[in-house]
Coordinates of C-alpha atoms and ligand atoms in Angstrom, one line a residue:
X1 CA 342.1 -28.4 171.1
X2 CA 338.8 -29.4 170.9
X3 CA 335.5 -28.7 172.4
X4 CA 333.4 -31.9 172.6
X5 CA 330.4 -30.5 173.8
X6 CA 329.0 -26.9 173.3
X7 CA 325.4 -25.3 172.7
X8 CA 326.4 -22.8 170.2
X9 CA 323.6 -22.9 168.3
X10 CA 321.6 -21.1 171.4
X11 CA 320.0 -18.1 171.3
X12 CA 323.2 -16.4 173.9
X13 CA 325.2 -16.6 170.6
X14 CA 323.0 -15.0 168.2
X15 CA 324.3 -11.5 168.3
X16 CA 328.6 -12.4 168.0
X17 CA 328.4 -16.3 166.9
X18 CA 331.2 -15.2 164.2
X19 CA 333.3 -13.6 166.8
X20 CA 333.0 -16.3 169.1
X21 CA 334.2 -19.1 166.5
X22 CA 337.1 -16.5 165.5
X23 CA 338.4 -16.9 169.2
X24 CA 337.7 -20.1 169.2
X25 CA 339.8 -21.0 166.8
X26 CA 342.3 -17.9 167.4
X27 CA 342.6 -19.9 170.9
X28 CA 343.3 -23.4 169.0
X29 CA 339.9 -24.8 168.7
X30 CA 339.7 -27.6 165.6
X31 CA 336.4 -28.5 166.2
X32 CA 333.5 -28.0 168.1
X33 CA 330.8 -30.6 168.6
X34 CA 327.2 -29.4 169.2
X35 CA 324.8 -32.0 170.9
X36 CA 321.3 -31.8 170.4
X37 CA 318.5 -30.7 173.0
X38 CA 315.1 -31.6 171.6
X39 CA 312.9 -30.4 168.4
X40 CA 313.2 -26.6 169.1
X41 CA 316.9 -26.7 168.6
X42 CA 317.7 -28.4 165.6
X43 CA 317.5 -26.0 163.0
X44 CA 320.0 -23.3 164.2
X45 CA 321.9 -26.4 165.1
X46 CA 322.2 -27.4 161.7
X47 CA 322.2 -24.1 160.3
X48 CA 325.6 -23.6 161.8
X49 CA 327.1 -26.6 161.7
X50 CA 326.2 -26.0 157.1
X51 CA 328.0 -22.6 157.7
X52 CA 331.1 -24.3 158.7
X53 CA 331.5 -27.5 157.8
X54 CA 334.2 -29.9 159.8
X55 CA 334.6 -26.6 162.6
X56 CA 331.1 -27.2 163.8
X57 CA 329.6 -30.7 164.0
X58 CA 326.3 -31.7 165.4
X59 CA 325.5 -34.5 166.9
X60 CA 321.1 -35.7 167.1
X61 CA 319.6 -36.6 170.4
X62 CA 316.8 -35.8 173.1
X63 CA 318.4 -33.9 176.1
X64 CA 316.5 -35.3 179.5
X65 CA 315.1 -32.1 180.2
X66 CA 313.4 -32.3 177.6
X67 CA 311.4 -35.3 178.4
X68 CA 308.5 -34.7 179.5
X69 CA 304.9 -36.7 178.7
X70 CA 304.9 -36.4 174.8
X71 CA 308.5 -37.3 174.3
X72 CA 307.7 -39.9 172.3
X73 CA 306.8 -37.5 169.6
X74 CA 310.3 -35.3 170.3
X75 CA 311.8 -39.0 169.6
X76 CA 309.9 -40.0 166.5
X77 CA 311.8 -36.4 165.4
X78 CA 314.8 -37.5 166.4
X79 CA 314.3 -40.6 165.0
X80 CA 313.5 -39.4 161.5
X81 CA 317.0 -37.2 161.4
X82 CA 319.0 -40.1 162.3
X83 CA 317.4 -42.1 159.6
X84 CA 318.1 -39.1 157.0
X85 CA 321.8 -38.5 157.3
X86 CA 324.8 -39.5 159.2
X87 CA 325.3 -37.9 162.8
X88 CA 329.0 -38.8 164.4
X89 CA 327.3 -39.5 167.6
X90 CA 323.6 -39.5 169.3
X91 CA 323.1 -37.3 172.2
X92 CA 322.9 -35.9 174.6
X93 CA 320.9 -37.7 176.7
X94 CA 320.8 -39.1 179.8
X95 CA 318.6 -38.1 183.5
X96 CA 318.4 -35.4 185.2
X97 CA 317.3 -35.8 188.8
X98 CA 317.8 -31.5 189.7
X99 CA 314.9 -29.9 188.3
X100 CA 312.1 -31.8 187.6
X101 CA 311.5 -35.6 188.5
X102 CA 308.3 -36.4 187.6
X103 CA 309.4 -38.0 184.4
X104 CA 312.5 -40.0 185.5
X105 CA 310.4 -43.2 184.1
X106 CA 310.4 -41.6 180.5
X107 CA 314.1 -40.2 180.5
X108 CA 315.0 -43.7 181.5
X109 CA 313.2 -44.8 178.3
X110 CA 314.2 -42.4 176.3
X111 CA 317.7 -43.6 177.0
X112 CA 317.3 -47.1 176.3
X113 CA 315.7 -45.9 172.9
X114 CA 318.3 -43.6 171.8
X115 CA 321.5 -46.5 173.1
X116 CA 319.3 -48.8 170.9
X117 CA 319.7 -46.2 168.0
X118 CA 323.4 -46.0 168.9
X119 CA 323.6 -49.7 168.6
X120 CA 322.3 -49.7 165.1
X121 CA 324.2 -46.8 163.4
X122 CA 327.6 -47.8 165.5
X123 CA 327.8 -44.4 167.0
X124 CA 329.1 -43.2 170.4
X125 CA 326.3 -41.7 173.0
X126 CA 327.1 -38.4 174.5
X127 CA 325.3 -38.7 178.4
X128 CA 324.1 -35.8 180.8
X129 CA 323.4 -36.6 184.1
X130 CA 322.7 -34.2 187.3
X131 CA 322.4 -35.4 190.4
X132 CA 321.7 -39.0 189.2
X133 CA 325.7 -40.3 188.3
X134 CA 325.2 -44.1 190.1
X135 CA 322.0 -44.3 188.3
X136 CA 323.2 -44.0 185.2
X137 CA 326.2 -45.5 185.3
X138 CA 324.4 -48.8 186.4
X139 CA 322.3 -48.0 183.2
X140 CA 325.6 -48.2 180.9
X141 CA 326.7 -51.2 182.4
X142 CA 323.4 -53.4 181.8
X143 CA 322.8 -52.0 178.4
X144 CA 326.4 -51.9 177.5
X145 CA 327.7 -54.3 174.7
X146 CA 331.1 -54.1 172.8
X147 CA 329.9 -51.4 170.1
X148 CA 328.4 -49.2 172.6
X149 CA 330.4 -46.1 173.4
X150 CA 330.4 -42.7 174.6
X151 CA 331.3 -40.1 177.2
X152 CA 329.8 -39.0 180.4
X153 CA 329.9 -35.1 179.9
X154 CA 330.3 -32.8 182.8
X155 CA 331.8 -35.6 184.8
X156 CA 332.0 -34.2 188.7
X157 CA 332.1 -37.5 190.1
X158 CA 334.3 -39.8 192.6
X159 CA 337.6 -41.6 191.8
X160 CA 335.5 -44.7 192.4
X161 CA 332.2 -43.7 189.9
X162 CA 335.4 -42.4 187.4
X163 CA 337.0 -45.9 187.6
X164 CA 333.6 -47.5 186.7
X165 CA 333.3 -44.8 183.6
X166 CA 336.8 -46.2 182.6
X167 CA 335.6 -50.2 183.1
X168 CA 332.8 -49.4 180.4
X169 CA 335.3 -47.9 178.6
X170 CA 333.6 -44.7 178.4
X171 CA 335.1 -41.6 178.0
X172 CA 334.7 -38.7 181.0
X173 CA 334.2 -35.3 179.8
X174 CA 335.8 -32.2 181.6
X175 CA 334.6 -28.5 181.9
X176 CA 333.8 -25.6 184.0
X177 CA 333.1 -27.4 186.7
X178 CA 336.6 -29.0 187.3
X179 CA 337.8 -25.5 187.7
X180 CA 335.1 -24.6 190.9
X181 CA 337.0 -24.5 194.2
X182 CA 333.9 -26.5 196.0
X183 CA 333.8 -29.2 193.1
X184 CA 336.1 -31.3 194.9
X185 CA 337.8 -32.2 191.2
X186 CA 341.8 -31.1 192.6
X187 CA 341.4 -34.4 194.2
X188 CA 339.7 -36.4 191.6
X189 CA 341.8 -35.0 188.1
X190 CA 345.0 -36.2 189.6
X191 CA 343.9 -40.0 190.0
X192 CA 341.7 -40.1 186.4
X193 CA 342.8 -42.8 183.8
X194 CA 344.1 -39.7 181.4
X195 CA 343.6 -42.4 178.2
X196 CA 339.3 -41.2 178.8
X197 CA 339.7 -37.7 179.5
X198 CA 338.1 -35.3 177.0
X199 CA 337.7 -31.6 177.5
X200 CA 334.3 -29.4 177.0
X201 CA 332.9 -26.2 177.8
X202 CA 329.2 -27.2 177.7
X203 CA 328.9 -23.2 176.0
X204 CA 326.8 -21.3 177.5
X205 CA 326.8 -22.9 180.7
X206 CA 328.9 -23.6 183.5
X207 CA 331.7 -21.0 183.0
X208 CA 335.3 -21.8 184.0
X209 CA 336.8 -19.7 186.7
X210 CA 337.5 -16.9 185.9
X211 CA 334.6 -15.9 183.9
X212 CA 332.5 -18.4 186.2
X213 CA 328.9 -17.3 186.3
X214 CA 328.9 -16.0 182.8
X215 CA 328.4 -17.1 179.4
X216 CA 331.1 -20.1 178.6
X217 CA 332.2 -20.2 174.7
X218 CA 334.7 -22.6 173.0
X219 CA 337.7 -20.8 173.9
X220 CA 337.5 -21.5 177.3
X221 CA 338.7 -25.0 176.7
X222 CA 341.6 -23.7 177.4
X223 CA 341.6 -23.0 181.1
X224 CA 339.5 -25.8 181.6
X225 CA 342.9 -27.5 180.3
X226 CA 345.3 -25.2 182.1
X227 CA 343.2 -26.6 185.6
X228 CA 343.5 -30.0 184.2
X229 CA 348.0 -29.5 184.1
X230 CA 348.0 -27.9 186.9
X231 CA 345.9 -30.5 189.3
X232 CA 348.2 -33.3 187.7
X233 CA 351.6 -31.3 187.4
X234 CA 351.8 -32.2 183.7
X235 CA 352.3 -29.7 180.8
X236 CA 349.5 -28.0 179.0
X237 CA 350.8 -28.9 175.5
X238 CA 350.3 -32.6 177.4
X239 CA 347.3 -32.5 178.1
X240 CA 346.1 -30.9 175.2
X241 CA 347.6 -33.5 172.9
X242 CA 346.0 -36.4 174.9
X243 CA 342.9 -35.1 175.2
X244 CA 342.9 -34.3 171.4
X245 CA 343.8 -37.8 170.6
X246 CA 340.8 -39.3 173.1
X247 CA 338.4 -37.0 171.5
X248 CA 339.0 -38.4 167.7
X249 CA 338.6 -41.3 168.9
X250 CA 335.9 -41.1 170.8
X251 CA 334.1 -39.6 167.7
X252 CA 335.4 -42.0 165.0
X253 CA 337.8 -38.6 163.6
X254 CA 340.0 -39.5 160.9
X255 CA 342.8 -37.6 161.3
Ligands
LIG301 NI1 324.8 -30.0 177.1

């Protein structure tokens, strides 16, 4: 199993972070990839991913929240990391249409800069996006080309925005969310093209039922999975190997 996406790094985890990875991998966790959020969170990032190397892996990016009007100078950051050392993908980024839209101009920028990045050191792009799915998809398709890759995390889209995801051939990320009763995802799972699919927890958000509405951690994968067999009537182990397979590649893992 492996988490494609989790925030480990944050300050939720300081007080059991070595407990947490022991269930994690107690639960069948391989590896756990941590995506960047701006300037503020790269040096816990990294300090964890040096405490265990190939279990945590971190990826270098500028999260859309956290554009705002000097996220050029978060980007020049981000820019000088990717130019020091090799990253195994660039994100996350994306927009982010919930909170705060007075600087969807400058997250749309910001992602053109960082696929530009992702272009240059042939690395796949990890993409949030709330409340702003069309938007961004129609982003992916002008600026796609044949090296650019990557996954739309916390997909909890339509079949038809899904089918796009696939055309780009882009991966979809599932977490907590495909296990909420109002997401809608029992219908949407069961028609997915299961050769994209990779599973996340987005720790410490976004809880899967049952601990819904409390911190997530890498374990969970697992019943994130569990929803996954059950909406498509396929076996666990199934899923879990697929899934596993779609995430190596989506991260250039040599197995
Ligand atoms: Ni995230």
């Amino acid at each position: 199993m492996i988490d494609t996406h989790a925030h480990i790094y944050a300050d939720q985890f300081k007080e059991d972070i070595n407990e947490v990875l022991e269930r994690s991998q107690e639960a069948g966790i391989e590896r756990i990839y941590m995506p960047n959020i701006d300037h503020t969170s790269i040096d816990a990032m990294l300090e964890l991913e040096l405490k265990h190397p190939g279990f945590c892996i971190a990826t270098m990016g500028l999260h859309p929240c956290s554009v705002k009007a000097d996220f050029e100078k978060e980007l020049y950051i981000i820019e000088e990391w990717l130019g020091k050392r090799e990253f195994v993908a660039i994100g996350e980024m994306g927009t982010d249409l919930h909170w705060d839209k007075t600087f969807i101009d400058q997250q749309v920028e910001a992602f053109k800069i960082q696929v530009a990045w992702a272009k240059q050191y042939k690395k796949p792009i990890i993409i949030h996006c709330r409340e702003s799915l069309d938007m961004t998809i129609k982003l992916v398709e002008q600026l796609k080309d044949d090296d650019l890759t990557g996954v739309f995390h916390c997909f909890n889209g339509s079949v038809e925005q899904a089918n796009r995801i696939s055309k780009l051939d882009f991966h979809i990320g599932l977490g907590g969310v495909s296990t909420f009763k109002n997401a809608g995802m029992d219908v949407v799972i069961p028609e997915l093209d299961m050769s994209k699919v990779v599973l996340e927890t987005d720790s410490p958000y976004l809880a899967p039922v049952p601990h819904r509405g409390k911190r997530n951690e890498p374990a969970y994968v697992q019943l994130v999975a569990q929803k996954v067999a059950d909406y498509r009537e396929a076996s666990l182990e199934e899923i879990l190997s697929v899934t596993t397979d779609n995430a190596n590649k989506l991260f250039q893992f040599d197995a």
